[in-house]
Protein backbone atom coordinates (compact mmCIF):
# COMPACT_ATOMS: atom_id res chain seq x y z
CA UNK A 1 38.00 125.35 40.74
CA UNK A 2 39.68 122.35 42.34
CA UNK A 3 40.71 119.27 40.37
CA UNK A 4 41.92 115.95 41.74
CA UNK A 5 44.71 114.38 39.72
CA UNK A 6 44.89 110.67 40.60
CA UNK A 7 48.18 109.12 39.53
CA UNK A 8 48.00 105.47 38.42
CA UNK A 9 50.91 103.23 37.52
CA UNK A 10 52.30 99.74 37.77
CA UNK A 11 53.82 99.72 41.25
CA UNK A 12 55.85 96.60 40.41
CA UNK A 13 58.07 98.83 38.25
CA UNK A 14 59.31 100.58 41.38
CA UNK A 15 60.26 97.37 43.20
CA UNK A 16 63.10 96.77 40.78
CA UNK A 17 64.15 100.39 40.44
CA UNK A 18 67.75 101.31 41.14
CA UNK A 19 68.54 104.08 43.64
CA UNK A 20 69.48 106.27 40.68
CA UNK A 21 66.08 105.68 39.05
CA UNK A 22 64.28 106.46 42.32
CA UNK A 23 66.27 109.68 42.71
CA UNK A 24 65.53 110.63 39.09
CA UNK A 25 61.81 110.15 39.71
CA UNK A 26 61.92 112.14 42.96
CA UNK A 27 63.74 114.96 41.17
CA UNK A 28 61.12 114.94 38.40
CA UNK A 29 58.34 115.25 40.98
CA UNK A 30 60.26 118.04 42.71
CA UNK A 31 60.55 119.88 39.38
CA UNK A 32 56.82 119.44 38.79
CA UNK A 33 56.12 120.85 42.25
CA UNK A 34 58.25 123.90 41.48
CA UNK A 35 56.54 124.46 38.12
CA UNK A 36 52.98 123.95 39.39
CA UNK A 37 53.70 126.14 42.43
CA UNK A 38 50.65 127.60 44.14
CA UNK A 39 48.28 125.57 41.94
CA UNK A 40 49.07 122.60 44.21
CA UNK A 41 46.64 122.64 47.14
CA UNK A 42 47.75 119.21 48.39
CA UNK A 43 49.52 116.11 47.17
CA UNK A 44 50.89 112.88 48.52
CA UNK A 45 52.30 109.59 47.38
CA UNK A 46 50.76 106.41 48.73
CA UNK A 47 52.33 103.30 50.23
CA UNK A 48 52.09 100.14 48.05
CA UNK A 49 48.71 98.45 47.68
CA UNK A 50 49.95 95.61 49.88
CA UNK A 51 49.47 98.02 52.81
CA UNK A 52 45.86 98.86 51.87
CA UNK A 53 42.74 97.79 53.72
CA UNK A 54 39.42 97.93 51.89
CA UNK A 55 36.31 98.60 53.99
CA UNK A 56 32.80 97.64 52.89
CA UNK A 57 29.58 97.77 54.90
CA UNK A 58 26.83 95.36 53.83
CA UNK A 59 23.60 94.97 55.76
CA UNK A 60 25.15 96.93 58.62
CA UNK A 61 28.15 94.59 58.86
CA UNK A 62 31.67 95.90 58.37
CA UNK A 63 33.86 93.74 56.13
CA UNK A 64 37.60 94.30 55.81
CA UNK A 65 39.80 93.01 53.02
CA UNK A 66 43.57 93.28 52.93
CA UNK A 67 44.75 94.98 49.77
CA UNK A 68 43.21 97.28 47.19
CA UNK A 69 39.52 97.31 46.29
CA UNK A 70 40.27 95.73 42.89
CA UNK A 71 43.07 93.79 41.24
CA UNK A 72 44.30 95.87 38.32
CA UNK A 73 47.43 96.37 36.24
CA UNK A 74 47.74 99.96 37.42
CA UNK A 75 47.36 101.06 41.02
CA UNK A 76 46.62 104.42 42.60
CA UNK A 77 50.04 105.65 43.66
CA UNK A 78 49.36 109.21 44.71
CA UNK A 79 47.48 112.39 43.98
CA UNK A 80 47.60 116.13 43.60
CA UNK A 81 44.76 118.46 44.43
CA UNK A 82 45.10 121.43 42.11
CA UNK A 83 43.39 124.83 42.08
CA UNK A 84 43.03 125.86 38.44
CA UNK A 85 41.00 128.35 36.43
CA UNK A 86 39.79 125.71 33.96
CA UNK A 87 39.80 122.03 33.10
CA UNK A 88 42.26 122.81 30.30
CA UNK A 89 44.71 124.31 32.81
CA UNK A 90 44.34 121.25 35.06
CA UNK A 91 44.93 118.91 32.10
CA UNK A 92 48.01 120.87 31.06
CA UNK A 93 49.46 120.49 34.57
CA UNK A 94 48.43 116.82 34.80
CA UNK A 95 50.36 116.10 31.60
CA UNK A 96 53.49 117.37 33.38
CA UNK A 97 53.13 115.00 36.36
CA UNK A 98 55.97 112.48 35.97
CA UNK A 99 53.65 109.51 36.54
CA UNK A 100 51.83 110.35 33.30
CA UNK A 101 54.93 109.20 31.38
CA UNK A 102 54.65 105.62 32.64
CA UNK A 103 51.03 105.27 33.75
CA UNK A 104 48.05 107.61 33.68
CA UNK A 105 46.67 110.61 35.52
CA UNK A 106 42.92 110.92 35.94
CA UNK A 107 41.71 114.53 36.24
CA UNK A 108 38.35 115.07 37.95
CA UNK A 109 36.65 118.24 39.16
CA UNK A 110 36.01 118.34 42.89
CA UNK A 111 32.38 118.78 43.94
CA UNK A 112 31.46 122.33 44.92
CA UNK A 113 28.87 121.77 47.66
CA UNK A 114 28.51 125.46 48.49
CA UNK A 115 27.71 126.40 44.91
CA UNK A 116 25.54 123.36 44.17
CA UNK A 117 22.53 124.56 46.14
CA UNK A 118 22.79 128.07 44.79
CA UNK A 119 22.63 126.87 41.16
CA UNK A 120 19.60 124.67 41.87
CA UNK A 121 17.82 127.57 43.61
CA UNK A 122 18.54 129.94 40.70
CA UNK A 123 17.37 127.39 38.11
CA UNK A 124 14.22 126.67 40.09
CA UNK A 125 13.44 130.39 40.47
CA UNK A 126 13.99 130.97 36.73
CA UNK A 127 11.65 128.09 35.85
CA UNK A 128 8.87 129.56 38.01
CA UNK A 129 9.12 133.07 36.50
């Protein structure tokens, strides 16, 4: 099953980081990548929220706002998409993501659209028997 690990942190901490601190963080993420290995389906860091554009459509009208969708203390800084056998395995890996030491990592199962219909069909058939 796939799990999205959304990495949240205070991006202002990076603005004052020394080159040594940035390198240390990059090395920590590299080590995580090596340890997680094939469990990583995808992953990327994101540019600062100052580069974001939020899109909303209301009554058929598109509205754009510069910046993130909400002002918060912690911002979405990146993500990993993991393929794991269980939620426990995904949580164990998420705890090793370096951003978890300074912010938080939200772990959420990815929707399985192919399997969703099959489960509903089986449940419906069982209810009618």
